């Protein structure tokens, strides 16, 4: 009989990876050899993709990758008419799953990775526009990926907003063996293709315990309204048996280091003249939630996670809350593809065991 079940697989090491290191005790995250604290503002999304995908056969320079992403955004835009009702789904993650799932898994691993990354951005923006009753906007193949994504969503991209989204995309690009990355690796380990791997990963990311929290975080801030309303609202929520979105993490026993990076990006937007009225409220809610959760769970550090300041940053950058989870996917697809490549190189099927607890014959 198999040993007792590790229901959440915590502490179980399922892969060796050179892509990112999550140190939950010290609250440190390294992506592609860069401390996340120093990544944002220093590396473009394209440059980070180039580093994460360095092992993928056919890798090109960052400059060529930027141009290829532009071409592929234009290509993906041309496919929108063939996607049927996929981009009319009410939920952005359903739309992305339905649209990306229609792409053919053809071409080299590098070319397909570039195509998928471009398609995530184009389909996210097109879905968001259609949802608002607007026509999707053509990509600008000469623009940087983050800047073009802001423009396709909003019609124009100020330098500051583009920089805010670029900070976001690089900050969330990879994060150890999170649930969606694990999903992508399991699919890749069967010898399946990259389209299937990222579609499966999208399904895992969609859940509120993973990538579905930032929209609800903004709803929470709206419902709380004023800093002095935080404690009562949070207490009521916990009394009703609900979790506080944007708080807690499976690995971090400290404040999520990505929260600090995104919080600083919000401050930069503020200094650059963008109104971010939610920052003061968000900080008050964070402190109130930490205090309350510390009292309820004195043995478990439940601190703010990436999703909390994702909500504040993307909102401050003028991006619609319904698109927050798809935008998370637009950044994380870079990591998924890198893990698909890394997993393939191991050549090993991921196939764990289960413990049978049903009735036995005889
Ligand atoms: N609000 C209230 N209680 C929480 C909580 C939260 N955000 N996060 C954890 N807890 C509670 C759990 O219910 C559990 O209580 P119990 O022992 O009485 O059952 C205890 O704290 C320990 O939980 P833990 O084992 O640390 O949670 P986990 O590792 O299974 O889950 C998350 C991690 C992220 C799924 C969890 O913290 C959560 O649901 N957060 C809210 C959703 C969110 O922000 N998701 C984005 C993640 S990046």
mmCIF file of C-alpha atoms and ligand atoms in Angstrom:
data_model
loop_
_atom_site.group_PDB
_atom_site.id
_atom_site.type_symbol
_atom_site.label_atom_id
_atom_site.label_comp_id
_atom_site.label_asym_id
_atom_site.label_seq_id
_atom_site.Cartn_x
_atom_site.Cartn_y
_atom_site.Cartn_z
ATOM 1 C CA UNK A 1 0.000 0.000 0.000
ATOM 2 C CA UNK A 2 1.234 3.523 -0.823
ATOM 3 C CA UNK A 3 2.274 5.811 2.058
ATOM 4 C CA UNK A 4 -0.107 8.384 3.508
ATOM 5 C CA UNK A 5 -1.315 11.005 1.027
ATOM 6 C CA UNK A 6 0.328 14.468 0.910
ATOM 7 C CA UNK A 7 -2.924 16.160 -0.089
ATOM 8 C CA UNK A 8 -1.476 19.534 -1.080
ATOM 9 C CA UNK A 9 1.959 18.148 -2.061
ATOM 10 C CA UNK A 10 3.552 20.748 0.214
ATOM 11 C CA UNK A 11 7.243 20.105 0.637
ATOM 12 C CA UNK A 12 7.262 17.490 -2.144
ATOM 13 C CA UNK A 13 9.967 18.256 -4.713
ATOM 14 C CA UNK A 14 8.740 17.226 -8.172
ATOM 15 C CA UNK A 15 11.395 18.758 -10.449
ATOM 16 C CA UNK A 16 14.826 20.326 -10.658
ATOM 17 C CA UNK A 17 14.604 23.762 -12.208
ATOM 18 C CA UNK A 18 17.070 26.464 -13.162
ATOM 19 C CA UNK A 19 14.283 28.925 -13.982
ATOM 20 C CA UNK A 20 13.282 30.455 -10.647
ATOM 21 C CA UNK A 21 13.944 30.033 -6.947
ATOM 22 C CA UNK A 22 11.279 30.745 -4.349
ATOM 23 C CA UNK A 23 12.702 31.088 -0.842
ATOM 24 C CA UNK A 24 9.628 31.154 1.365
ATOM 25 C CA UNK A 25 11.491 31.567 4.654
ATOM 26 C CA UNK A 26 13.549 34.590 3.610
ATOM 27 C CA UNK A 27 10.910 36.010 1.256
ATOM 28 C CA UNK A 28 13.193 36.017 -1.732
ATOM 29 C CA UNK A 29 12.439 35.274 -5.383
ATOM 30 C CA UNK A 30 15.018 34.840 -8.137
ATOM 31 C CA UNK A 31 13.824 34.614 -11.756
ATOM 32 C CA UNK A 32 16.266 33.655 -14.520
ATOM 33 C CA UNK A 33 19.129 34.528 -12.173
ATOM 34 C CA UNK A 34 17.738 37.983 -11.227
ATOM 35 C CA UNK A 35 16.429 39.000 -7.835
ATOM 36 C CA UNK A 36 12.816 40.027 -8.464
ATOM 37 C CA UNK A 37 13.540 43.258 -6.571
ATOM 38 C CA UNK A 38 15.992 44.260 -9.280
ATOM 39 C CA UNK A 39 14.154 42.799 -12.256
ATOM 40 C CA UNK A 40 11.348 45.283 -12.588
ATOM 41 C CA UNK A 41 12.441 48.444 -14.418
ATOM 42 C CA UNK A 42 15.667 46.844 -15.614
ATOM 43 C CA UNK A 43 14.627 44.066 -17.964
ATOM 44 C CA UNK A 44 12.001 44.253 -20.689
ATOM 45 C CA UNK A 45 9.475 41.439 -20.984
ATOM 46 C CA UNK A 46 11.197 40.382 -24.223
ATOM 47 C CA UNK A 47 14.635 40.295 -22.573
ATOM 48 C CA UNK A 48 13.274 38.191 -19.724
ATOM 49 C CA UNK A 49 11.556 35.770 -22.141
ATOM 50 C CA UNK A 50 14.863 35.433 -23.977
ATOM 51 C CA UNK A 51 16.572 34.502 -20.711
ATOM 52 C CA UNK A 52 13.849 32.109 -19.551
ATOM 53 C CA UNK A 53 13.774 30.432 -22.957
ATOM 54 C CA UNK A 54 17.552 30.311 -23.406
ATOM 55 C CA UNK A 55 17.494 26.501 -23.605
ATOM 56 C CA UNK A 56 14.742 26.281 -26.223
ATOM 57 C CA UNK A 57 16.160 25.107 -29.557
ATOM 58 C CA UNK A 58 16.144 27.902 -32.158
ATOM 59 C CA UNK A 59 16.527 30.737 -29.608
ATOM 60 C CA UNK A 60 17.203 34.127 -31.234
ATOM 61 C CA UNK A 61 18.457 37.467 -29.868
ATOM 62 C CA UNK A 62 16.202 39.700 -27.755
ATOM 63 C CA UNK A 63 15.931 42.164 -30.630
ATOM 64 C CA UNK A 64 14.789 39.459 -33.029
ATOM 65 C CA UNK A 65 12.410 38.119 -30.393
ATOM 66 C CA UNK A 66 10.848 41.572 -29.995
ATOM 67 C CA UNK A 67 10.297 41.767 -33.765
ATOM 68 C CA UNK A 68 8.970 38.183 -33.901
ATOM 69 C CA UNK A 69 6.503 38.875 -31.073
ATOM 70 C CA UNK A 70 5.284 41.907 -33.031
ATOM 71 C CA UNK A 71 4.796 39.837 -36.192
ATOM 72 C CA UNK A 72 3.023 37.125 -34.229
ATOM 73 C CA UNK A 73 0.708 39.640 -32.565
ATOM 74 C CA UNK A 74 -0.309 40.760 -36.041
ATOM 75 C CA UNK A 75 -0.763 37.114 -37.052
ATOM 76 C CA UNK A 76 -2.893 36.365 -33.976
ATOM 77 C CA UNK A 77 -5.056 39.422 -34.642
ATOM 78 C CA UNK A 78 -5.750 38.036 -38.116
ATOM 79 C CA UNK A 79 -7.051 34.796 -36.543
ATOM 80 C CA UNK A 80 -9.704 36.494 -34.376
ATOM 81 C CA UNK A 81 -12.379 36.163 -37.069
ATOM 82 C CA UNK A 82 -11.835 32.358 -37.117
ATOM 83 C CA UNK A 83 -12.307 31.886 -33.364
ATOM 84 C CA UNK A 84 -16.096 31.712 -33.396
ATOM 85 C CA UNK A 85 -17.658 32.800 -30.084
ATOM 86 C CA UNK A 86 -14.569 32.059 -27.975
ATOM 87 C CA UNK A 87 -13.744 35.728 -27.336
ATOM 88 C CA UNK A 88 -17.348 36.477 -26.434
ATOM 89 C CA UNK A 89 -17.188 34.342 -23.275
ATOM 90 C CA UNK A 90 -18.268 36.198 -20.142
ATOM 91 C CA UNK A 91 -15.094 35.230 -18.279
ATOM 92 C CA UNK A 92 -11.707 36.291 -19.631
ATOM 93 C CA UNK A 93 -9.962 33.062 -18.652
ATOM 94 C CA UNK A 94 -12.652 31.009 -20.417
ATOM 95 C CA UNK A 95 -12.187 33.223 -23.473
ATOM 96 C CA UNK A 96 -8.427 32.786 -23.441
ATOM 97 C CA UNK A 97 -8.710 29.030 -22.980
ATOM 98 C CA UNK A 98 -11.214 28.725 -25.820
ATOM 99 C CA UNK A 99 -9.235 30.956 -28.175
ATOM 100 C CA UNK A 100 -5.714 29.668 -27.484
ATOM 101 C CA UNK A 101 -7.027 26.091 -27.613
ATOM 102 C CA UNK A 102 -7.869 26.587 -31.282
ATOM 103 C CA UNK A 103 -4.273 27.290 -32.294
ATOM 104 C CA UNK A 104 -2.411 24.528 -34.103
ATOM 105 C CA UNK A 105 0.596 23.067 -32.291
ATOM 106 C CA UNK A 106 2.917 23.384 -35.256
ATOM 107 C CA UNK A 107 6.355 24.849 -35.982
ATOM 108 C CA UNK A 108 9.518 24.679 -33.894
ATOM 109 C CA UNK A 109 9.324 24.901 -30.094
ATOM 110 C CA UNK A 110 10.728 28.439 -30.258
ATOM 111 C CA UNK A 111 8.337 29.658 -32.947
ATOM 112 C CA UNK A 112 5.326 28.115 -31.231
ATOM 113 C CA UNK A 113 6.345 29.689 -27.899
ATOM 114 C CA UNK A 114 6.590 33.137 -29.515
ATOM 115 C CA UNK A 115 3.239 32.598 -31.236
ATOM 116 C CA UNK A 116 1.502 31.563 -28.014
ATOM 117 C CA UNK A 117 2.938 34.476 -26.012
ATOM 118 C CA UNK A 118 1.812 36.926 -28.688
ATOM 119 C CA UNK A 119 -1.622 35.309 -28.948
ATOM 120 C CA UNK A 120 -2.208 35.545 -25.175
ATOM 121 C CA UNK A 121 -1.785 39.335 -25.341
ATOM 122 C CA UNK A 122 -3.871 39.837 -28.489
ATOM 123 C CA UNK A 123 -6.729 37.598 -27.347
ATOM 124 C CA UNK A 124 -6.797 39.154 -23.854
ATOM 125 C CA UNK A 125 -7.061 42.663 -25.299
ATOM 126 C CA UNK A 126 -9.596 41.635 -27.954
ATOM 127 C CA UNK A 127 -11.788 39.885 -25.364
ATOM 128 C CA UNK A 128 -11.677 42.925 -23.094
ATOM 129 C CA UNK A 129 -12.643 45.303 -25.919
ATOM 130 C CA UNK A 130 -15.470 43.065 -27.131
ATOM 131 C CA UNK A 131 -16.759 42.832 -23.567
ATOM 132 C CA UNK A 132 -16.982 46.629 -23.497
ATOM 133 C CA UNK A 133 -18.829 46.618 -26.836
ATOM 134 C CA UNK A 134 -15.774 47.956 -28.697
ATOM 135 C CA UNK A 135 -13.919 46.665 -31.733
ATOM 136 C CA UNK A 136 -10.589 44.910 -31.048
ATOM 137 C CA UNK A 137 -7.604 47.114 -31.869
ATOM 138 C CA UNK A 138 -4.891 46.109 -34.344
ATOM 139 C CA UNK A 139 -1.505 45.449 -32.776
ATOM 140 C CA UNK A 140 1.500 47.624 -33.608
ATOM 141 C CA UNK A 141 4.191 45.095 -34.579
ATOM 142 C CA UNK A 142 6.954 47.676 -34.030
ATOM 143 C CA UNK A 143 6.020 48.346 -30.382
ATOM 144 C CA UNK A 144 7.294 46.563 -27.296
ATOM 145 C CA UNK A 145 5.032 43.746 -26.104
ATOM 146 C CA UNK A 146 3.871 45.417 -22.861
ATOM 147 C CA UNK A 147 3.306 48.799 -24.492
ATOM 148 C CA UNK A 148 1.314 47.216 -27.308
ATOM 149 C CA UNK A 149 -0.788 45.252 -24.852
ATOM 150 C CA UNK A 150 -1.745 48.450 -22.986
ATOM 151 C CA UNK A 151 -2.535 50.138 -26.302
ATOM 152 C CA UNK A 152 -4.649 47.224 -27.574
ATOM 153 C CA UNK A 153 -6.581 47.313 -24.298
ATOM 154 C CA UNK A 154 -6.982 51.030 -23.873
ATOM 155 C CA UNK A 155 -6.458 52.668 -27.268
ATOM 156 C CA UNK A 156 -3.297 54.452 -26.223
ATOM 157 C CA UNK A 157 -0.374 53.683 -23.948
ATOM 158 C CA UNK A 158 1.410 56.352 -21.935
ATOM 159 C CA UNK A 159 5.050 55.557 -21.182
ATOM 160 C CA UNK A 160 4.195 55.244 -17.495
ATOM 161 C CA UNK A 161 1.339 52.820 -18.008
ATOM 162 C CA UNK A 162 3.418 50.718 -20.386
ATOM 163 C CA UNK A 163 6.233 50.661 -17.816
ATOM 164 C CA UNK A 164 3.768 49.640 -15.085
ATOM 165 C CA UNK A 165 2.496 46.702 -17.129
ATOM 166 C CA UNK A 166 6.042 45.730 -18.113
ATOM 167 C CA UNK A 167 6.989 45.658 -14.405
ATOM 168 C CA UNK A 168 3.974 43.488 -13.745
ATOM 169 C CA UNK A 169 4.603 41.010 -16.586
ATOM 170 C CA UNK A 170 8.246 40.421 -15.615
ATOM 171 C CA UNK A 171 7.413 40.169 -11.904
ATOM 172 C CA UNK A 172 4.850 37.388 -12.429
ATOM 173 C CA UNK A 173 6.662 35.608 -15.299
ATOM 174 C CA UNK A 174 7.738 32.607 -13.239
ATOM 175 C CA UNK A 175 7.385 31.331 -9.686
ATOM 176 C CA UNK A 176 8.737 27.875 -8.950
ATOM 177 C CA UNK A 177 6.361 24.912 -8.923
ATOM 178 C CA UNK A 178 3.087 26.816 -8.596
ATOM 179 C CA UNK A 179 -0.109 24.933 -9.504
ATOM 180 C CA UNK A 180 -0.400 26.114 -13.125
ATOM 181 C CA UNK A 181 3.288 25.535 -13.858
ATOM 182 C CA UNK A 182 3.012 22.057 -12.375
ATOM 183 C CA UNK A 183 -0.017 21.443 -14.604
ATOM 184 C CA UNK A 184 1.950 22.559 -17.676
ATOM 185 C CA UNK A 185 4.843 20.281 -16.715
ATOM 186 C CA UNK A 186 2.577 17.268 -16.168
ATOM 187 C CA UNK A 187 1.075 17.769 -19.634
ATOM 188 C CA UNK A 188 4.508 18.283 -21.234
ATOM 189 C CA UNK A 189 5.814 15.164 -19.479
ATOM 190 C CA UNK A 190 3.332 12.981 -21.399
ATOM 191 C CA UNK A 191 4.896 14.097 -24.687
ATOM 192 C CA UNK A 192 1.932 16.348 -25.432
ATOM 193 C CA UNK A 193 2.311 19.738 -27.153
ATOM 194 C CA UNK A 194 2.835 23.278 -25.857
ATOM 195 C CA UNK A 195 -0.663 24.463 -26.818
ATOM 196 C CA UNK A 196 -2.188 21.727 -24.649
ATOM 197 C CA UNK A 197 0.240 22.525 -21.815
ATOM 198 C CA UNK A 198 -0.627 26.240 -21.675
ATOM 199 C CA UNK A 199 -4.363 25.595 -22.070
ATOM 200 C CA UNK A 200 -4.217 23.189 -19.104
ATOM 201 C CA UNK A 201 -2.183 25.732 -17.157
ATOM 202 C CA UNK A 202 -4.808 28.397 -17.859
ATOM 203 C CA UNK A 203 -7.407 26.152 -16.253
ATOM 204 C CA UNK A 204 -5.289 25.883 -13.103
ATOM 205 C CA UNK A 205 -4.492 29.595 -12.991
ATOM 206 C CA UNK A 206 -8.156 30.548 -13.212
ATOM 207 C CA UNK A 207 -9.006 29.357 -9.692
ATOM 208 C CA UNK A 208 -9.319 31.926 -6.885
ATOM 209 C CA UNK A 209 -6.673 30.142 -4.817
ATOM 210 C CA UNK A 210 -4.149 30.801 -7.604
ATOM 211 C CA UNK A 211 -4.593 33.521 -10.253
ATOM 212 C CA UNK A 212 -8.235 34.403 -9.823
ATOM 213 C CA UNK A 213 -7.799 36.651 -6.771
ATOM 214 C CA UNK A 214 -6.848 40.148 -8.061
ATOM 215 C CA UNK A 215 -10.302 41.087 -9.400
ATOM 216 C CA UNK A 216 -11.929 40.079 -6.091
ATOM 217 C CA UNK A 217 -9.212 42.071 -4.234
ATOM 218 C CA UNK A 218 -10.383 45.204 -6.010
ATOM 219 C CA UNK A 219 -14.017 44.311 -5.235
ATOM 220 C CA UNK A 220 -12.978 43.992 -1.584
ATOM 221 C CA UNK A 221 -11.290 47.423 -1.574
ATOM 222 C CA UNK A 222 -14.409 48.914 -3.154
ATOM 223 C CA UNK A 223 -16.650 47.236 -0.586
ATOM 224 C CA UNK A 224 -14.481 48.480 2.312
ATOM 225 C CA UNK A 225 -14.430 51.976 0.836
ATOM 226 C CA UNK A 226 -12.533 53.825 3.606
ATOM 227 C CA UNK A 227 -9.531 52.788 5.733
ATOM 228 C CA UNK A 228 -11.528 52.917 8.969
ATOM 229 C CA UNK A 229 -14.043 50.444 7.554
ATOM 230 C CA UNK A 230 -11.424 47.721 7.071
ATOM 231 C CA UNK A 231 -11.516 45.920 10.421
ATOM 232 C CA UNK A 232 -15.323 45.487 10.547
ATOM 233 C CA UNK A 233 -15.546 44.352 6.943
ATOM 234 C CA UNK A 234 -12.715 41.835 7.298
ATOM 235 C CA UNK A 235 -14.105 40.433 10.554
ATOM 236 C CA UNK A 236 -17.526 39.960 8.926
ATOM 237 C CA UNK A 237 -15.946 38.205 5.944
ATOM 238 C CA UNK A 238 -14.051 35.770 8.158
ATOM 239 C CA UNK A 239 -17.111 35.177 10.308
ATOM 240 C CA UNK A 240 -18.985 34.197 7.143
ATOM 241 C CA UNK A 241 -16.273 31.561 6.577
ATOM 242 C CA UNK A 242 -14.662 33.271 3.591
ATOM 243 C CA UNK A 243 -10.943 33.828 2.987
ATOM 244 C CA UNK A 244 -9.438 37.272 2.547
ATOM 245 C CA UNK A 245 -8.320 37.546 -1.067
ATOM 246 C CA UNK A 246 -4.722 38.616 -1.605
ATOM 247 C CA UNK A 247 -3.610 37.282 1.788
ATOM 248 C CA UNK A 248 -1.683 34.098 2.581
ATOM 249 C CA UNK A 249 0.639 31.928 0.535
ATOM 250 C CA UNK A 250 1.584 28.283 0.415
ATOM 251 C CA UNK A 251 5.332 28.979 0.380
ATOM 252 C CA UNK A 252 6.017 32.456 1.782
ATOM 253 C CA UNK A 253 6.262 32.866 5.541
ATOM 254 C CA UNK A 254 7.042 36.539 4.952
ATOM 255 C CA UNK A 255 5.474 39.280 2.888
ATOM 256 C CA UNK A 256 5.486 38.097 -0.752
ATOM 257 C CA UNK A 257 8.512 39.890 -2.295
ATOM 258 C CA UNK A 258 6.507 40.548 -5.455
ATOM 259 C CA UNK A 259 4.013 42.598 -3.435
ATOM 260 C CA UNK A 260 6.785 45.069 -2.565
ATOM 261 C CA UNK A 261 7.884 45.328 -6.205
ATOM 262 C CA UNK A 262 4.341 45.999 -7.397
ATOM 263 C CA UNK A 263 3.668 48.426 -4.545
ATOM 264 C CA UNK A 264 6.726 50.425 -5.622
ATOM 265 C CA UNK A 265 5.468 50.405 -9.209
ATOM 266 C CA UNK A 266 2.206 51.948 -7.936
ATOM 267 C CA UNK A 267 4.218 54.615 -6.097
ATOM 268 C CA UNK A 268 6.099 55.388 -9.321
ATOM 269 C CA UNK A 269 2.813 55.827 -11.178
ATOM 270 C CA UNK A 270 1.709 58.200 -8.438
ATOM 271 C CA UNK A 271 4.907 60.237 -8.666
ATOM 272 C CA UNK A 272 4.376 60.427 -12.408
ATOM 273 C CA UNK A 273 0.992 62.051 -11.895
ATOM 274 C CA UNK A 274 -1.406 59.111 -12.216
ATOM 275 C CA UNK A 275 -4.066 59.227 -9.521
ATOM 276 C CA UNK A 276 -4.024 56.051 -7.449
ATOM 277 C CA UNK A 277 -6.608 56.699 -4.755
ATOM 278 C CA UNK A 278 -6.636 53.071 -3.686
ATOM 279 C CA UNK A 279 -3.027 52.930 -2.434
ATOM 280 C CA UNK A 280 -3.741 54.458 0.996
ATOM 281 C CA UNK A 281 -6.807 52.255 1.407
ATOM 282 C CA UNK A 282 -4.909 49.146 0.244
ATOM 283 C CA UNK A 283 -2.158 49.693 2.820
ATOM 284 C CA UNK A 284 -4.714 50.135 5.598
ATOM 285 C CA UNK A 285 -6.547 46.959 4.543
ATOM 286 C CA UNK A 286 -3.280 45.029 4.343
ATOM 287 C CA UNK A 287 -2.323 46.020 7.893
ATOM 288 C CA UNK A 288 -5.790 45.327 9.291
ATOM 289 C CA UNK A 289 -5.940 41.920 7.560
ATOM 290 C CA UNK A 290 -2.479 40.985 8.828
ATOM 291 C CA UNK A 291 -3.412 41.883 12.403
ATOM 292 C CA UNK A 292 -6.669 39.945 12.297
ATOM 293 C CA UNK A 293 -5.139 36.882 10.635
ATOM 294 C CA UNK A 294 -2.208 36.914 13.098
ATOM 295 C CA UNK A 295 -4.678 36.743 15.969
ATOM 296 C CA UNK A 296 -6.652 33.915 14.321
ATOM 297 C CA UNK A 297 -3.607 31.932 13.189
ATOM 298 C CA UNK A 298 -0.722 32.815 15.533
ATOM 299 C CA UNK A 299 1.323 29.880 14.216
ATOM 300 C CA UNK A 300 0.880 30.647 10.532
ATOM 301 C CA UNK A 301 2.258 33.831 8.916
ATOM 302 C CA UNK A 302 -0.571 34.990 6.637
ATOM 303 C CA UNK A 303 0.823 38.062 4.915
ATOM 304 C CA UNK A 304 -0.025 39.902 1.739
ATOM 305 C CA UNK A 305 0.602 38.076 -1.562
ATOM 306 C CA UNK A 306 1.281 39.151 -5.148
ATOM 307 C CA UNK A 307 -2.381 39.390 -6.061
ATOM 308 C CA UNK A 308 -3.118 42.150 -3.582
ATOM 309 C CA UNK A 309 -0.846 44.763 -5.163
ATOM 310 C CA UNK A 310 -1.496 43.345 -8.639
ATOM 311 C CA UNK A 311 -5.019 44.650 -8.210
ATOM 312 C CA UNK A 312 -3.847 48.081 -7.047
ATOM 313 C CA UNK A 313 -1.214 48.408 -9.794
ATOM 314 C CA UNK A 314 -3.284 47.238 -12.751
ATOM 315 C CA UNK A 315 -6.178 49.408 -11.638
ATOM 316 C CA UNK A 316 -3.858 52.421 -11.274
ATOM 317 C CA UNK A 317 -2.556 51.714 -14.784
ATOM 318 C CA UNK A 318 -6.134 52.098 -16.032
ATOM 319 C CA UNK A 319 -6.658 48.441 -16.915
ATOM 320 C CA UNK A 320 -10.069 46.797 -16.405
ATOM 321 C CA UNK A 321 -10.437 44.490 -13.407
ATOM 322 C CA UNK A 322 -12.112 41.766 -15.453
ATOM 323 C CA UNK A 323 -8.851 41.447 -17.413
ATOM 324 C CA UNK A 324 -6.597 41.010 -14.348
ATOM 325 C CA UNK A 325 -6.453 37.201 -14.417
ATOM 326 C CA UNK A 326 -5.895 37.028 -18.217
ATOM 327 C CA UNK A 327 -3.124 39.623 -17.774
ATOM 328 C CA UNK A 328 -1.546 37.381 -15.148
ATOM 329 C CA UNK A 329 -1.598 34.638 -17.806
ATOM 330 C CA UNK A 330 0.026 37.011 -20.338
ATOM 331 C CA UNK A 331 3.040 37.245 -18.010
ATOM 332 C CA UNK A 332 3.081 33.694 -16.661
ATOM 333 C CA UNK A 333 2.908 32.097 -20.130
ATOM 334 C CA UNK A 334 6.627 32.943 -20.415
ATOM 335 C CA UNK A 335 7.366 30.746 -17.407
ATOM 336 C CA UNK A 336 5.022 27.961 -18.501
ATOM 337 C CA UNK A 337 6.772 27.681 -21.858
ATOM 338 C CA UNK A 338 10.198 27.629 -20.212
ATOM 339 C CA UNK A 339 9.039 24.846 -17.879
ATOM 340 C CA UNK A 340 7.558 22.879 -20.780
ATOM 341 C CA UNK A 341 10.986 22.967 -22.425
ATOM 342 C CA UNK A 342 12.787 22.085 -19.181
ATOM 343 C CA UNK A 343 10.398 19.210 -18.482
ATOM 344 C CA UNK A 344 10.769 17.810 -21.991
ATOM 345 C CA UNK A 345 14.522 17.704 -21.559
ATOM 346 C CA UNK A 346 14.143 15.392 -18.552
ATOM 347 C CA UNK A 347 12.273 12.921 -20.786
ATOM 348 C CA UNK A 348 10.461 11.609 -17.705
ATOM 349 C CA UNK A 349 6.697 11.069 -17.406
ATOM 350 C CA UNK A 350 5.232 12.627 -14.233
ATOM 351 C CA UNK A 351 3.016 9.948 -12.808
ATOM 352 C CA UNK A 352 2.616 9.966 -9.011
ATOM 353 C CA UNK A 353 0.842 7.389 -6.913
ATOM 354 C CA UNK A 354 -2.424 7.347 -5.010
ATOM 355 C CA UNK A 355 -3.567 5.426 -1.960
ATOM 356 C CA UNK A 356 -6.664 3.317 -2.504
ATOM 357 C CA UNK A 357 -9.203 3.860 0.272
ATOM 358 C CA UNK A 358 -12.249 2.281 -1.420
ATOM 359 C CA UNK A 359 -13.766 -1.124 -0.688
ATOM 360 C CA UNK A 360 -11.546 -4.168 -1.250
ATOM 361 C CA UNK A 361 -12.741 -7.279 -3.085
ATOM 362 C CA UNK A 362 -12.858 -10.302 -0.730
HETATM 363 N N1 LIG B 1 -7.933 34.322 4.623
HETATM 364 C C1 LIG B 1 -8.374 33.686 5.726
HETATM 365 N N2 LIG B 1 -7.829 32.547 6.200
HETATM 366 C C2 LIG B 1 -6.799 32.063 5.502
HETATM 367 C C3 LIG B 1 -6.279 32.684 4.355
HETATM 368 C C4 LIG B 1 -6.898 33.862 3.921
HETATM 369 N N3 LIG B 1 -6.482 34.493 2.834
HETATM 370 N N4 LIG B 1 -5.244 31.968 3.886
HETATM 371 C C5 LIG B 1 -5.118 30.907 4.708
HETATM 372 N N5 LIG B 1 -6.054 30.967 5.685
HETATM 373 C C6 LIG B 1 -6.260 30.013 6.758
HETATM 374 C C7 LIG B 1 -6.717 28.688 6.232
HETATM 375 O O1 LIG B 1 -8.112 28.621 6.135
HETATM 376 C C8 LIG B 1 -6.163 27.723 7.247
HETATM 377 O O2 LIG B 1 -7.026 27.739 8.358
HETATM 378 P P1 LIG B 1 -7.393 26.375 9.153
HETATM 379 O O3 LIG B 1 -6.075 25.804 9.576
HETATM 380 O O4 LIG B 1 -8.260 26.852 10.267
HETATM 381 O O5 LIG B 1 -8.103 25.512 8.154
HETATM 382 C C9 LIG B 1 -4.861 28.380 7.700
HETATM 383 O O6 LIG B 1 -4.997 29.768 7.373
HETATM 384 C C10 LIG B 1 -3.620 27.869 7.030
HETATM 385 O O7 LIG B 1 -3.781 27.927 5.652
HETATM 386 P P2 LIG B 1 -2.557 27.558 4.709
HETATM 387 O O8 LIG B 1 -2.249 26.096 4.883
HETATM 388 O O9 LIG B 1 -1.493 28.533 4.909
HETATM 389 O O10 LIG B 1 -3.178 27.816 3.306
HETATM 390 P P3 LIG B 1 -2.775 27.113 1.938
HETATM 391 O O11 LIG B 1 -1.314 26.968 1.812
HETATM 392 O O12 LIG B 1 -3.600 25.919 1.747
HETATM 393 O O13 LIG B 1 -3.349 28.201 0.946
HETATM 394 C C11 LIG B 1 -3.633 30.154 -0.273
HETATM 395 C C12 LIG B 1 -2.606 29.243 0.407
HETATM 396 C C13 LIG B 1 -2.918 31.214 -1.078
HETATM 397 C C14 LIG B 1 -4.491 29.298 -1.214
HETATM 398 C C15 LIG B 1 -4.526 30.794 0.832
HETATM 399 O O14 LIG B 1 -3.726 31.585 1.662
HETATM 400 C C16 LIG B 1 -5.680 31.570 0.240
HETATM 401 O O15 LIG B 1 -6.738 30.999 -0.031
HETATM 402 N N6 LIG B 1 -5.523 32.924 0.042
HETATM 403 C C17 LIG B 1 -6.589 33.716 -0.522
HETATM 404 C C18 LIG B 1 -6.640 33.594 -2.036
HETATM 405 C C19 LIG B 1 -5.449 34.266 -2.683
HETATM 406 O O16 LIG B 1 -5.024 35.341 -2.322
HETATM 407 N N7 LIG B 1 -4.952 33.605 -3.728
HETATM 408 C C20 LIG B 1 -3.785 34.071 -4.461
HETATM 409 C C21 LIG B 1 -2.559 33.287 -4.094
HETATM 410 S S1 LIG B 1 -1.081 33.986 -4.774
#
